PDB file of C-alpha atoms in Angstrom:
ATOM      1  CA  MET A   1      -2.062  48.770   9.343  1.00 43.00           C
ATOM      2  CA  SER A   2      -0.350  45.524   8.077  1.00 45.00           C
ATOM      3  CA  GLU A   3      -2.591  42.703   8.011  1.00 53.00           C
ATOM      4  CA  HIS A   4      -0.775  39.149  10.259  1.00 55.00           C
ATOM      5  CA  PRO A   5      -1.497  35.791   9.068  1.00 53.00           C
ATOM      6  CA  SER A   6      -4.166  34.182  11.255  1.00 51.00           C
ATOM      7  CA  PRO A   7      -2.243  31.552  13.188  1.00 51.00           C
ATOM      8  CA  GLN A   8      -1.966  27.910  11.728  1.00 54.00           C
ATOM      9  CA  LEU A   9      -4.437  26.220  14.620  1.00 59.00           C
ATOM     10  CA  PHE A  10      -3.417  22.671  13.644  1.00 68.00           C
ATOM     11  CA  SER A  11       0.551  23.013  13.311  1.00 77.00           C
ATOM     12  CA  GLU A  12       2.760  20.108  12.842  1.00 83.00           C
ATOM     13  CA  ARG A  13       4.235  20.755  16.683  1.00 87.00           C
ATOM     14  CA  VAL A  14       0.474  19.556  17.358  1.00 88.00           C
ATOM     15  CA  ARG A  15       0.949  16.433  14.673  1.00 88.00           C
ATOM     16  CA  ARG A  16       4.255  15.748  15.892  1.00 90.00           C
ATOM     17  CA  GLU A  17       2.679  15.426  19.778  1.00 91.00           C
ATOM     18  CA  LEU A  18      -0.130  13.186  18.274  1.00 92.00           C
ATOM     19  CA  TYR A  19       2.145  11.280  16.457  1.00 94.00           C
ATOM     20  CA  GLU A  20       4.460  10.395  19.994  1.00 93.00           C
ATOM     21  CA  GLN A  21       0.548   9.107  20.944  1.00 94.00           C
ATOM     22  CA  ARG A  22       0.690   6.943  17.905  1.00 96.00           C
ATOM     23  CA  VAL A  23      -2.146   9.167  16.488  1.00 96.00           C
ATOM     24  CA  LEU A  24      -2.574   9.986  12.823  1.00 97.00           C
ATOM     25  CA  VAL A  25      -4.555  12.388  11.810  1.00 96.00           C
ATOM     26  CA  LEU A  26      -6.124  13.044   7.919  1.00 96.00           C
ATOM     27  CA  ASP A  27      -8.017  16.439   8.568  1.00 94.00           C
ATOM     28  CA  GLY A  28      -8.953  17.547   4.671  1.00 94.00           C
ATOM     29  CA  PRO A  29      -8.535  15.959   1.191  1.00 95.00           C
ATOM     30  CA  LEU A  30      -6.400  13.272   0.558  1.00 96.00           C
ATOM     31  CA  ASP A  31      -4.252  13.067  -1.849  1.00 95.00           C
ATOM     32  CA  ASP A  32      -0.932  11.380  -2.792  1.00 93.00           C
ATOM     33  CA  ASP A  33       1.232  13.365  -0.506  1.00 94.00           C
ATOM     34  CA  ASN A  34      -0.405  13.260   2.500  1.00 95.00           C
ATOM     35  CA  GLY A  35      -1.550   9.757   1.818  1.00 96.00           C
ATOM     36  CA  MET A  36       1.864   8.481   1.237  1.00 96.00           C
ATOM     37  CA  LEU A  37       2.903  10.087   4.691  1.00 95.00           C
ATOM     38  CA  LEU A  38       0.013   8.608   6.488  1.00 97.00           C
ATOM     39  CA  ALA A  39       1.087   5.240   4.893  1.00 97.00           C
ATOM     40  CA  THR A  40       4.556   5.460   5.939  1.00 97.00           C
ATOM     41  CA  HIS A  41       3.951   6.997   9.150  1.00 97.00           C
ATOM     42  CA  LEU A  42       1.783   3.942   9.797  1.00 97.00           C
ATOM     43  CA  ILE A  43       4.689   1.574   8.950  1.00 97.00           C
ATOM     44  CA  ALA A  44       6.983   3.413  11.343  1.00 97.00           C
ATOM     45  CA  LEU A  45       5.054   3.273  14.256  1.00 97.00           C
ATOM     46  CA  ALA A  46       3.883  -0.671  13.621  1.00 97.00           C
ATOM     47  CA  ALA A  47       7.824  -0.915  13.635  1.00 97.00           C
ATOM     48  CA  GLU A  48       8.468   0.844  16.914  1.00 95.00           C
ATOM     49  CA  ASP A  49       6.191  -1.118  18.854  1.00 96.00           C
ATOM     50  CA  PRO A  50       4.504  -3.835  17.232  1.00 96.00           C
ATOM     51  CA  ALA A  51       1.628  -4.601  19.984  1.00 95.00           C
ATOM     52  CA  ALA A  52       0.369  -1.304  20.633  1.00 95.00           C
ATOM     53  CA  ASP A  53      -2.446   0.119  18.637  1.00 96.00           C
ATOM     54  CA  VAL A  54      -2.584   2.723  16.069  1.00 97.00           C
ATOM     55  CA  SER A  55      -5.099   5.648  16.125  1.00 97.00           C
ATOM     56  CA  LEU A  56      -5.924   7.161  12.749  1.00 98.00           C
ATOM     57  CA  TRP A  57      -8.593  10.190  13.254  1.00 97.00           C
ATOM     58  CA  ILE A  58     -10.203  11.680   9.984  1.00 98.00           C
ATOM     59  CA  HIS A  59     -12.261  14.455   9.081  1.00 97.00           C
ATOM     60  CA  SER A  60     -12.194  14.515   5.449  1.00 96.00           C
ATOM     61  CA  PRO A  61     -13.805  15.285   2.222  1.00 95.00           C
ATOM     62  CA  GLY A  62     -12.624  12.232   0.266  1.00 94.00           C
ATOM     63  CA  GLY A  63      -9.794  12.222  -2.221  1.00 94.00           C
ATOM     64  CA  SER A  64      -7.232  10.135  -3.796  1.00 93.00           C
ATOM     65  CA  VAL A  65      -8.003   6.657  -4.752  1.00 93.00           C
ATOM     66  CA  PRO A  66      -4.605   4.962  -5.153  1.00 93.00           C
ATOM     67  CA  ALA A  67      -3.849   6.580  -1.649  1.00 96.00           C
ATOM     68  CA  MET A  68      -6.577   5.450   0.372  1.00 96.00           C
ATOM     69  CA  LEU A  69      -5.865   1.878  -1.150  1.00 96.00           C
ATOM     70  CA  ALA A  70      -2.201   1.834  -0.038  1.00 97.00           C
ATOM     71  CA  ILE A  71      -3.334   2.942   3.601  1.00 98.00           C
ATOM     72  CA  ARG A  72      -5.614   0.383   3.212  1.00 97.00           C
ATOM     73  CA  ASP A  73      -3.001  -2.127   2.376  1.00 97.00           C
ATOM     74  CA  VAL A  74      -0.765  -0.820   4.851  1.00 98.00           C
ATOM     75  CA  VAL A  75      -3.212  -1.404   7.649  1.00 97.00           C
ATOM     76  CA  ARG A  76      -3.700  -5.261   7.008  1.00 96.00           C
ATOM     77  CA  ILE A  77      -0.168  -5.610   6.654  1.00 97.00           C
ATOM     78  CA  VAL A  78       0.824  -3.612  10.336  1.00 98.00           C
ATOM     79  CA  PRO A  79       1.236  -6.099  13.194  1.00 97.00           C
ATOM     80  CA  CYS A  80      -1.045  -3.557  15.408  1.00 97.00           C
ATOM     81  CA  ASP A  81      -4.526  -3.196  15.570  1.00 97.00           C
ATOM     82  CA  VAL A  82      -5.349   0.296  13.654  1.00 98.00           C
ATOM     83  CA  SER A  83      -8.120   2.019  15.180  1.00 97.00           C
ATOM     84  CA  THR A  84     -10.270   4.502  13.309  1.00 98.00           C
ATOM     85  CA  LEU A  85     -12.518   7.610  14.290  1.00 98.00           C
ATOM     86  CA  VAL A  86     -14.491   9.852  12.327  1.00 98.00           C
ATOM     87  CA  LEU A  87     -14.241  13.560  14.191  1.00 94.00           C
ATOM     88  CA  GLY A  88     -16.844  15.216  11.766  1.00 94.00           C
ATOM     89  CA  ILE A  89     -17.031  13.851   7.925  1.00 98.00           C
ATOM     90  CA  ALA A  90     -15.478  10.667   6.319  1.00 98.00           C
ATOM     91  CA  TYR A  91     -17.040  11.052   2.919  1.00 96.00           C
ATOM     92  CA  SER A  92     -15.732   8.701   0.334  1.00 94.00           C
ATOM     93  CA  ALA A  93     -12.100   8.129   0.345  1.00 95.00           C
ATOM     94  CA  GLY A  94     -12.693   8.908   4.120  1.00 97.00           C
ATOM     95  CA  GLN A  95     -15.621   6.745   4.608  1.00 97.00           C
ATOM     96  CA  PHE A  96     -12.937   3.848   3.187  1.00 97.00           C
ATOM     97  CA  LEU A  97     -10.251   4.319   5.586  1.00 98.00           C
ATOM     98  CA  LEU A  98     -12.807   4.419   8.516  1.00 98.00           C
ATOM     99  CA  SER A  99     -14.535   0.750   7.795  1.00 98.00           C
ATOM    100  CA  SER A 100     -10.549  -0.212   6.901  1.00 97.00           C
ATOM    101  CA  GLY A 101      -9.900  -0.143  10.573  1.00 98.00           C
ATOM    102  CA  THR A 102      -9.440  -2.805  12.674  1.00 98.00           C
ATOM    103  CA  ARG A 103     -13.047  -4.472  13.289  1.00 97.00           C
ATOM    104  CA  GLY A 104     -14.327  -3.537  16.632  1.00 97.00           C
ATOM    105  CA  LYS A 105     -12.046  -0.609  16.953  1.00 97.00           C
ATOM    106  CA  ARG A 106     -14.055   1.370  14.339  1.00 98.00           C
ATOM    107  CA  ARG A 107     -15.794   4.420  15.971  1.00 98.00           C
ATOM    108  CA  ALA A 108     -17.650   7.679  15.346  1.00 98.00           C
ATOM    109  CA  LEU A 109     -18.440  10.682  17.063  1.00 98.00           C
ATOM    110  CA  PRO A 110     -22.305  10.879  17.865  1.00 97.00           C
ATOM    111  CA  HIS A 111     -22.899  14.080  14.991  1.00 97.00           C
ATOM    112  CA  SER A 112     -20.661  12.895  12.461  1.00 98.00           C
ATOM    113  CA  ARG A 113     -21.403  12.093   9.051  1.00 98.00           C
ATOM    114  CA  VAL A 114     -20.246   9.497   6.524  1.00 98.00           C
ATOM    115  CA  LEU A 115     -20.671   9.215   2.959  1.00 96.00           C
ATOM    116  CA  MET A 116     -20.386   6.665   0.356  1.00 93.00           C
ATOM    117  CA  HIS A 117     -20.200   7.005  -3.484  1.00 84.00           C
ATOM    118  CA  GLN A 118     -18.880   5.448  -6.207  1.00 73.00           C
ATOM    119  CA  GLY A 119     -16.981   9.210  -7.210  1.00 61.00           C
ATOM    120  CA  SER A 120     -16.014   9.845 -10.655  1.00 51.00           C
ATOM    121  CA  ALA A 121     -13.449  10.897 -13.460  1.00 48.00           C
ATOM    122  CA  GLY A 122     -13.083  12.287 -16.645  1.00 43.00           C
ATOM    123  CA  ILE A 123     -12.587  10.236 -19.923  1.00 41.00           C
ATOM    124  CA  GLY A 124     -11.161  11.419 -22.848  1.00 44.00           C
ATOM    125  CA  GLY A 125      -9.137  11.024 -25.896  1.00 45.00           C
ATOM    126  CA  THR A 126      -9.020   8.761 -28.434  1.00 51.00           C
ATOM    127  CA  ALA A 127     -11.495   5.325 -28.699  1.00 49.00           C
ATOM    128  CA  VAL A 128      -8.915   2.975 -27.765  1.00 46.00           C
ATOM    129  CA  ASP A 129      -7.962   5.319 -24.723  1.00 49.00           C
ATOM    130  CA  ILE A 130     -11.236   5.798 -23.254  1.00 51.00           C
ATOM    131  CA  GLU A 131     -12.012   1.976 -24.049  1.00 55.00           C
ATOM    132  CA  LEU A 132      -9.028   1.419 -21.733  1.00 55.00           C
ATOM    133  CA  GLN A 133      -9.754   4.226 -18.705  1.00 57.00           C
ATOM    134  CA  ALA A 134     -12.771   2.879 -18.879  1.00 60.00           C
ATOM    135  CA  GLY A 135     -12.059  -0.427 -18.580  1.00 66.00           C
ATOM    136  CA  ASP A 136      -9.523   0.100 -15.690  1.00 69.00           C
ATOM    137  CA  LEU A 137     -12.027   2.431 -13.781  1.00 80.00           C
ATOM    138  CA  ARG A 138     -14.322  -0.928 -13.572  1.00 83.00           C
ATOM    139  CA  HIS A 139     -11.516  -2.380 -12.340  1.00 85.00           C
ATOM    140  CA  THR A 140     -10.767   0.348  -9.647  1.00 88.00           C
ATOM    141  CA  ARG A 141     -14.613   0.469  -8.861  1.00 89.00           C
ATOM    142  CA  ASP A 142     -15.191  -3.340  -8.687  1.00 91.00           C
ATOM    143  CA  THR A 143     -11.754  -3.525  -6.245  1.00 93.00           C
ATOM    144  CA  VAL A 144     -12.985  -0.230  -3.961  1.00 94.00           C
ATOM    145  CA  LEU A 145     -16.681  -1.884  -3.810  1.00 94.00           C
ATOM    146  CA  GLY A 146     -15.746  -5.122  -2.708  1.00 95.00           C
ATOM    147  CA  LEU A 147     -13.643  -4.061   0.035  1.00 96.00           C
ATOM    148  CA  VAL A 148     -15.953  -2.080   1.776  1.00 96.00           C
ATOM    149  CA  ALA A 149     -18.701  -5.084   1.487  1.00 97.00           C
ATOM    150  CA  GLN A 150     -15.749  -6.937   3.371  1.00 96.00           C
ATOM    151  CA  ASP A 151     -15.259  -4.448   5.700  1.00 97.00           C
ATOM    152  CA  THR A 152     -18.631  -3.539   6.360  1.00 97.00           C
ATOM    153  CA  GLY A 153     -20.710  -7.368   6.134  1.00 97.00           C
ATOM    154  CA  GLN A 154     -22.939  -6.130   3.444  1.00 97.00           C
ATOM    155  CA  PRO A 155     -23.359  -7.981   0.275  1.00 97.00           C
ATOM    156  CA  VAL A 156     -21.358  -6.531  -2.631  1.00 95.00           C
ATOM    157  CA  GLU A 157     -24.887  -6.093  -4.606  1.00 95.00           C
ATOM    158  CA  ARG A 158     -26.306  -3.812  -1.874  1.00 95.00           C
ATOM    159  CA  ILE A 159     -22.833  -1.509  -1.793  1.00 95.00           C
ATOM    160  CA  HIS A 160     -23.025  -1.148  -5.625  1.00 92.00           C
ATOM    161  CA  GLU A 161     -26.839  -0.145  -5.190  1.00 93.00           C
ATOM    162  CA  ASP A 162     -26.050   2.139  -2.191  1.00 93.00           C
ATOM    163  CA  SER A 163     -22.941   3.949  -4.171  1.00 90.00           C
ATOM    164  CA  LEU A 164     -24.525   4.666  -7.125  1.00 88.00           C
ATOM    165  CA  HIS A 165     -25.753   8.109  -5.555  1.00 87.00           C
ATOM    166  CA  ASP A 166     -24.659  10.051  -2.956  1.00 88.00           C
ATOM    167  CA  ARG A 167     -26.090   9.121   0.348  1.00 89.00           C
ATOM    168  CA  TRP A 168     -25.292  10.303   4.034  1.00 94.00           C
ATOM    169  CA  TYR A 169     -25.059   8.354   7.171  1.00 97.00           C
ATOM    170  CA  THR A 170     -25.893   9.702  10.561  1.00 98.00           C
ATOM    171  CA  ALA A 171     -23.403   7.953  12.859  1.00 98.00           C
ATOM    172  CA  GLN A 172     -26.437   5.626  13.909  1.00 98.00           C
ATOM    173  CA  GLU A 173     -26.942   4.693  10.840  1.00 98.00           C
ATOM    174  CA  ALA A 174     -23.281   4.054   9.698  1.00 98.00           C
ATOM    175  CA  LEU A 175     -22.812   1.864  13.061  1.00 98.00           C
ATOM    176  CA  GLU A 176     -26.297  -0.440  11.802  1.00 98.00           C
ATOM    177  CA  TYR A 177     -24.578  -0.088   8.149  1.00 97.00           C
ATOM    178  CA  GLY A 178     -21.280  -1.783   9.301  1.00 98.00           C
ATOM    179  CA  PHE A 179     -18.693   1.290   8.852  1.00 98.00           C
ATOM    180  CA  VAL A 180     -18.006   1.991  12.602  1.00 98.00           C
ATOM    181  CA  ASP A 181     -18.385  -0.693  15.371  1.00 98.00           C
ATOM    182  CA  SER A 182     -19.439   1.962  18.089  1.00 97.00           C
ATOM    183  CA  ILE A 183     -20.203   5.443  18.872  1.00 98.00           C
ATOM    184  CA  VAL A 184     -17.757   7.490  20.936  1.00 97.00           C
ATOM    185  CA  ARG A 185     -20.404   7.737  24.420  1.00 94.00           C
ATOM    186  CA  SER A 186     -17.097   8.694  26.824  1.00 93.00           C
ATOM    187  CA  PHE A 187     -13.475  10.591  26.824  1.00 93.00           C
ATOM    188  CA  ASP A 188     -11.920   7.040  27.351  1.00 90.00           C
ATOM    189  CA  ASP A 189     -13.057   5.513  24.316  1.00 87.00           C
ATOM    190  CA  ILE A 190     -10.830   7.799  22.545  1.00 88.00           C
ATOM    191  CA  ALA A 191      -8.131   9.047  24.559  1.00 88.00           C
ATOM    192  CA  PRO A 192      -4.412   8.203  23.284  1.00 83.00           C
ATOM    193  CA  ARG A 193      -2.348   6.528  25.293  1.00 72.00           C
ATOM    194  CA  ARG A 194      -0.035   8.312  27.900  1.00 59.00           C
ATOM    195  CA  ARG A 195       3.227   9.570  26.062  1.00 53.00           C
ATOM    196  CA  ARG A 196       5.932   6.708  27.050  1.00 52.00           C
ATOM    197  CA  GLN A 197       9.078   8.062  29.840  1.00 44.00           C
ATOM    198  CA  VAL A 198      12.061   7.536  27.766  1.00 40.00           C
ATOM    199  CA  SER A 199      15.458   7.846  29.562  1.00 38.00           C
ATOM    200  CA  LEU A 200      18.447  10.379  28.117  1.00 35.00           C
ATOM    201  CA  SER A 201      20.498   7.370  28.203  1.00 40.00           C
ATOM    202  CA  ALA A 202      17.560   5.008  26.341  1.00 41.00           C
ATOM    203  CA  THR A 203      18.016   7.817  23.174  1.00 37.00           C
ATOM    204  CA  ALA A 204      21.675   8.264  23.020  1.00 37.00           C
ATOM    205  CA  GLY A 205      23.063   8.561  20.173  1.00 38.00           C
ATOM    206  CA  ARG A 206      19.205   8.208  18.335  1.00 38.00           C
ATOM    207  CA  ALA A 207      18.248  10.424  15.439  1.00 36.00           C
ATOM    208  CA  ILE A 208      15.155  12.686  15.788  1.00 36.00           C
ATOM    209  CA  ALA A 209      13.018  12.340  12.944  1.00 36.00           C
TER     210      ALA A 209
END
C-alpha cells in the first residue's frame, strides 16, 4: 500500500484568505525569504488601504536578524497601524517583531511564551576577519537591544542584562515587561475584519496577484 503525504494544514489558500483580511502570519523560523515576503506584503496592504490596521500573527522560534530589522523598519514607515499577536511562542526574532508592533495593539494569548536573548553567531578566519566580524556583531547587538528598549520602555542596561541568558516570559510577565500591551480575553480582540465586498465592475481589468 502506497503512503500518501499528509495534507498541508496551513495552505497557501488559507494564507491568501488571511491576507485578504489584512492578516500576515509568521509560522516557524524567520528567514530572508519569508521575512522579505512579510515586509513586501505589509507594504502592499498599507498601499491598498493606508487607514486600516494590518495584523501580524506570530508563532516562531526566531531567525534572521536582517529580516526582522527590515520588517521593523517597514512597520515604522507604513501609515497604517500594525497589531501583533503571539499565538504560541515568540522567541528571539519573534519577540522582537512582537514588541515592534503599534503601541497599544500588541497582544498575547493567555498561555503563549516569549523568549528574549542576544543570540549567537560563529566567528572565524584571520585575526583581522575576527576583529571585523566582532565589531559588526557588537553594532548589531547594540542596535537590536536599543530598539527593544524603545519598544518595551525598559532601560537599555536592563535589556542587556536580561538578554545575556535565555529567559522565558509568560503572557502576564510579557505584559509587565512591555513586550505586549494586553492579554487576549475574547475573540473580538483578535478577529480579522470582514472581507470587503468589491463589485465586479470595480475590479475589471485589475490583475490578480
